PDB file of C-alpha atoms in Angstrom:
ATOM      1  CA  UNK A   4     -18.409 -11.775  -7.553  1.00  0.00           C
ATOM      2  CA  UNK A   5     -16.303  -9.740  -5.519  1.00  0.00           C
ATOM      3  CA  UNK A   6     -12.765  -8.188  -5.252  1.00  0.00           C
ATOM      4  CA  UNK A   7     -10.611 -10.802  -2.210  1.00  0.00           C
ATOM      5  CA  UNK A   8      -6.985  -9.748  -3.006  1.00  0.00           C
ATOM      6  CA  UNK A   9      -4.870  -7.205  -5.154  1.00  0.00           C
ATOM      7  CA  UNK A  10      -1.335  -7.471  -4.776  1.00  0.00           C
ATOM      8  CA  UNK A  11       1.318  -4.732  -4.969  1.00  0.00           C
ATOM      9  CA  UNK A  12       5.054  -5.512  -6.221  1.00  0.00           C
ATOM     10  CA  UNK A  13       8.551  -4.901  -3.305  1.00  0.00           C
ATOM     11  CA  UNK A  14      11.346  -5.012  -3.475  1.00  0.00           C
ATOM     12  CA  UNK A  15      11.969  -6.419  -0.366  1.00  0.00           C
ATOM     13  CA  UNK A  16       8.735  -8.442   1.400  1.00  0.00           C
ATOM     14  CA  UNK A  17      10.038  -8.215   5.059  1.00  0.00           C
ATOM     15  CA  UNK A  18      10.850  -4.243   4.573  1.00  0.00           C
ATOM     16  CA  UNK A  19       7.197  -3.806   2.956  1.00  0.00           C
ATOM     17  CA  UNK A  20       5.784  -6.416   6.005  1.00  0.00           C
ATOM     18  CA  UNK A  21       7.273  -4.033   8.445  1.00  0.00           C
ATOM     19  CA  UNK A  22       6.102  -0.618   6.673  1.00  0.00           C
ATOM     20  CA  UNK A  23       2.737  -1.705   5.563  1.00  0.00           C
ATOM     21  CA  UNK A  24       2.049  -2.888   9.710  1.00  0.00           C
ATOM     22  CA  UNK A  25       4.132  -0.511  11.162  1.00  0.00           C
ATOM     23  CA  UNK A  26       3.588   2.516   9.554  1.00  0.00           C
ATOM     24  CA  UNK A  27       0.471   1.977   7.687  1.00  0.00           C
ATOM     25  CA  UNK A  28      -1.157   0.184  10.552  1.00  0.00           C
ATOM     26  CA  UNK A  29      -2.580  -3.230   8.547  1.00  0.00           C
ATOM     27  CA  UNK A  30      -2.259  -6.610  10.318  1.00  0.00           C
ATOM     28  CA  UNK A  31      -0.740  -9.434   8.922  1.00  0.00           C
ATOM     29  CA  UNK A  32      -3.309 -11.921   7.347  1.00  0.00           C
ATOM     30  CA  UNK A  33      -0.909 -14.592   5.415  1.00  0.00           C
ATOM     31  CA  UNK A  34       2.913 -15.383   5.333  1.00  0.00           C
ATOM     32  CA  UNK A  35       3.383 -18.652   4.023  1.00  0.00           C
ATOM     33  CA  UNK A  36       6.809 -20.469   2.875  1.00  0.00           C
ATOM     34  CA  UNK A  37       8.018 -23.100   0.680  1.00  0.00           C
ATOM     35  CA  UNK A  38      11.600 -22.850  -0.852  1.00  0.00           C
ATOM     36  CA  UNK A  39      12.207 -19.288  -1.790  1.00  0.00           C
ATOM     37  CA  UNK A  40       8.781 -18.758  -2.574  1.00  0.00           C
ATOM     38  CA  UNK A  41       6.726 -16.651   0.315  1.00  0.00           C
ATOM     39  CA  UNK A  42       2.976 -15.557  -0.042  1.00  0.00           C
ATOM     40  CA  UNK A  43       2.644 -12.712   2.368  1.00  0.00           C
ATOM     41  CA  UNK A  44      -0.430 -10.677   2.676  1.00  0.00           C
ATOM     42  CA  UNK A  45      -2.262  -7.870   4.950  1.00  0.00           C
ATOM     43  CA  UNK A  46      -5.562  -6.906   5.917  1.00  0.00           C
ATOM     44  CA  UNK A  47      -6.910  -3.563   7.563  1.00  0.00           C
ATOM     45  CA  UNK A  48      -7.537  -4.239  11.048  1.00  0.00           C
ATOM     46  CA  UNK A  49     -10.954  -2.241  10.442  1.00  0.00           C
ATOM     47  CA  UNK A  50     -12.492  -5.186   7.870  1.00  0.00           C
ATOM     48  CA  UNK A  51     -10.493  -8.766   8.849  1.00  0.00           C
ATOM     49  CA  UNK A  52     -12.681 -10.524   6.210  1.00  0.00           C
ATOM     50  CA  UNK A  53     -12.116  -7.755   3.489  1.00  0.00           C
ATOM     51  CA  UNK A  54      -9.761  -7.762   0.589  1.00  0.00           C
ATOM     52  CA  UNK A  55      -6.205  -8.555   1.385  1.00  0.00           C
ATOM     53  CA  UNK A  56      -3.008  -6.678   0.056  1.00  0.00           C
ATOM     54  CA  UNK A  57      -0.443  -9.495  -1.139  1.00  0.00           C
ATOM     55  CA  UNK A  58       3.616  -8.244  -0.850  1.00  0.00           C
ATOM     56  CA  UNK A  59       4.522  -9.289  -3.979  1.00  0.00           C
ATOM     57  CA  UNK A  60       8.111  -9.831  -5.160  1.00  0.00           C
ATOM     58  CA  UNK A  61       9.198  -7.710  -7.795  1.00  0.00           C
ATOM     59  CA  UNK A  62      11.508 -10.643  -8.822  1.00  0.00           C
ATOM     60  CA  UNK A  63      10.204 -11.113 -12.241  1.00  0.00           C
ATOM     61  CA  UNK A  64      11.140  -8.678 -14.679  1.00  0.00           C
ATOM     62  CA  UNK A  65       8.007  -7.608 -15.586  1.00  0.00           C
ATOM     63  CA  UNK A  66       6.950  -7.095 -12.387  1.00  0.00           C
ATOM     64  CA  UNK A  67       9.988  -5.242 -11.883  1.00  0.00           C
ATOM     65  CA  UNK A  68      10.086  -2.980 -15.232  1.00  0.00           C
ATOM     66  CA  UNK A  69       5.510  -1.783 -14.296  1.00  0.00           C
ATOM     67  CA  UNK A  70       6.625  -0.524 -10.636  1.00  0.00           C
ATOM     68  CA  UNK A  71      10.299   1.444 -11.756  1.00  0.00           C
ATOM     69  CA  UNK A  72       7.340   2.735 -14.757  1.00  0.00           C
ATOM     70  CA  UNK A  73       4.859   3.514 -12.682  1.00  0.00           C
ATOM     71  CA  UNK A  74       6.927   5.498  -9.433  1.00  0.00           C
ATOM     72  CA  UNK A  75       9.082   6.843 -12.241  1.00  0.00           C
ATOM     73  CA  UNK A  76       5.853   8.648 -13.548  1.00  0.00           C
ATOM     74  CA  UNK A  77       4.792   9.377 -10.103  1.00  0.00           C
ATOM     75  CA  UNK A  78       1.168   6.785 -10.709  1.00  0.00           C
ATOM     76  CA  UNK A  79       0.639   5.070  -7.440  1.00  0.00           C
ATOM     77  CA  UNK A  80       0.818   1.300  -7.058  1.00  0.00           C
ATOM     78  CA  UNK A  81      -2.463   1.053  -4.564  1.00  0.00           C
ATOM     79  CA  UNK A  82      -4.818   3.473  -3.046  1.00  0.00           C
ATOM     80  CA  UNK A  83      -6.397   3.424   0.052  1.00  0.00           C
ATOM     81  CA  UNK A  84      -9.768   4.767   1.682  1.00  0.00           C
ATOM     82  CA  UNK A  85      -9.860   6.928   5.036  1.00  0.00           C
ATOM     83  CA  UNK A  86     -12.895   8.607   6.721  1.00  0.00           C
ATOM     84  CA  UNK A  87     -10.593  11.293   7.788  1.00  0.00           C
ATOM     85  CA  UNK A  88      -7.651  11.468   5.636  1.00  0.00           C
ATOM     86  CA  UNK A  89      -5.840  14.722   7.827  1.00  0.00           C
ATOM     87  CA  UNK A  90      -5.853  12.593  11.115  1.00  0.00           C
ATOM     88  CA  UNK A  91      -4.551   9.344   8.370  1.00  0.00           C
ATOM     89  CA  UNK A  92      -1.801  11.541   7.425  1.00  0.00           C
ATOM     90  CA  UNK A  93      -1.032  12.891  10.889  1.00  0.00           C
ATOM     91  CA  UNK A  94      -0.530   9.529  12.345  1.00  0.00           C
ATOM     92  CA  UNK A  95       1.180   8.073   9.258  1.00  0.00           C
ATOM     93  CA  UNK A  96       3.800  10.961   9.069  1.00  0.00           C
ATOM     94  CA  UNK A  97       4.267  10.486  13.021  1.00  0.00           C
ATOM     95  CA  UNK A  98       5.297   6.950  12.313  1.00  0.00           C
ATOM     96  CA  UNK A  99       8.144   8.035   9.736  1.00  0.00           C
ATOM     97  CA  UNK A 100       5.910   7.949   6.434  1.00  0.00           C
ATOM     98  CA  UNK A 101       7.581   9.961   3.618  1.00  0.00           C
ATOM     99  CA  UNK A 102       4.775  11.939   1.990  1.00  0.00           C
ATOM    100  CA  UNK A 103       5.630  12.695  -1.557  1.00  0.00           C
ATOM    101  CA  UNK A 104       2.148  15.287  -1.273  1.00  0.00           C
ATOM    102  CA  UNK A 105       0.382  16.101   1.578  1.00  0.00           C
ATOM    103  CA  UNK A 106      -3.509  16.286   1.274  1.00  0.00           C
ATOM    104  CA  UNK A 107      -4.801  18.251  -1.695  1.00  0.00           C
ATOM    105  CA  UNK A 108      -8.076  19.003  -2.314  1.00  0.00           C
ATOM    106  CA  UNK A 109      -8.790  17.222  -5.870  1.00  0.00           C
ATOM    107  CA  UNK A 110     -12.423  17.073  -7.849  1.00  0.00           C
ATOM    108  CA  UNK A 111     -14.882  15.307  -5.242  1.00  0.00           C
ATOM    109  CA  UNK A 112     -12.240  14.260  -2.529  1.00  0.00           C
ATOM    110  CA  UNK A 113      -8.519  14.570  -0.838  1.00  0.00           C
ATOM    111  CA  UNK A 114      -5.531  12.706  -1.598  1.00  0.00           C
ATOM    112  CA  UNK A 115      -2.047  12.151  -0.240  1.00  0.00           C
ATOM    113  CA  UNK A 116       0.860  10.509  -1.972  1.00  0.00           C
ATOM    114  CA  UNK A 117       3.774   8.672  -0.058  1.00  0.00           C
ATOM    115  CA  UNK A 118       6.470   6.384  -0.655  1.00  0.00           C
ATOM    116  CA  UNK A 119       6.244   2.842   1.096  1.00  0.00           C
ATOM    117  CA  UNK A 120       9.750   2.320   1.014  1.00  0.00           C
ATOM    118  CA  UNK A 121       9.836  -0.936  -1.102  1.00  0.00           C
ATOM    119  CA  UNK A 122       9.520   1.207  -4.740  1.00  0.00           C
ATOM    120  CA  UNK A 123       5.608   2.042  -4.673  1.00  0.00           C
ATOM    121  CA  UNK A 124       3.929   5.391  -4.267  1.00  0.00           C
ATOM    122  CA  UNK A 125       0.699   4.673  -2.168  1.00  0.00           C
ATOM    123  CA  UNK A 126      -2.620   7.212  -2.584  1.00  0.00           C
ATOM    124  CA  UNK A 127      -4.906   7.833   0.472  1.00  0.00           C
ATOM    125  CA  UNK A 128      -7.983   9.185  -0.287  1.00  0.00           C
ATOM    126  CA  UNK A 129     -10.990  10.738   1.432  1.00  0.00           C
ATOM    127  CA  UNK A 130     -14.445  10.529  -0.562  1.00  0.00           C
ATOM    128  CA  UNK A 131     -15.985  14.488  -0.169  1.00  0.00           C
ATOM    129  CA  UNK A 132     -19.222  13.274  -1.298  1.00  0.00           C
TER     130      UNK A 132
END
């Protein structure tokens, strides 16, 4: 068995699409239509075959009440690995990426926090050991 997609909820798919490629550098994998349904989804460049990262809609109240819950109580919505998270954050904050914490030392790696513009708070993290 193994992990093939998560999904994260936004407010707005084409604003996460462009922030997500843009800023956060993944590549589009999926963007289907039928009606006012869309399955969108990305990939990291680095593993085309990996897991992909569904843009949700956060049309469904549920869905809508767990991401205002979790950004209100600063929890992030997905977290993502880097080799090197000071060069991640350099070139991230270079494309216009609001950090909400730059990288801090924590037990056993760093993190950053920032916003992705579409109501989540995204973690990077770098593995120290």
């Amino acid at each position: 068995m193994k992990i093939k997609l998560t999904r994260v909820y936004v407010d707005d798919q084409e604003k996460a699409l462009q922030f997500y490629t843009g800023v956060l550098g993944f590549v589009k994998k999926a963007d289907f239509s039928q009606g006012p349904f869309r399955w969108l989804t990305v990939i990291s460049p680095d593993d085309p075959d990996g897991a992909e990262l569904q843009l949700a809609p956060n049309d469904n109240p549920a869905a809508k009440a767990f991401q205002q819950a979790m950004f209100q109580q600063n929890q992030p919505a997905a977290m993502f690995y880097s080799g090197d998270l000071q060069a991640e954050y350099e070139r991230i904050h270079a494309r216009g990426a609001e950090f909400t914490m730059p990288p801090t030392d924590v037990t056993a790696s760093k993190i950053a926090m920032l916003n992705d513009t579409c109501g989540n708070l995204i973690q990077v993290t770098q593995l120290m050991w």
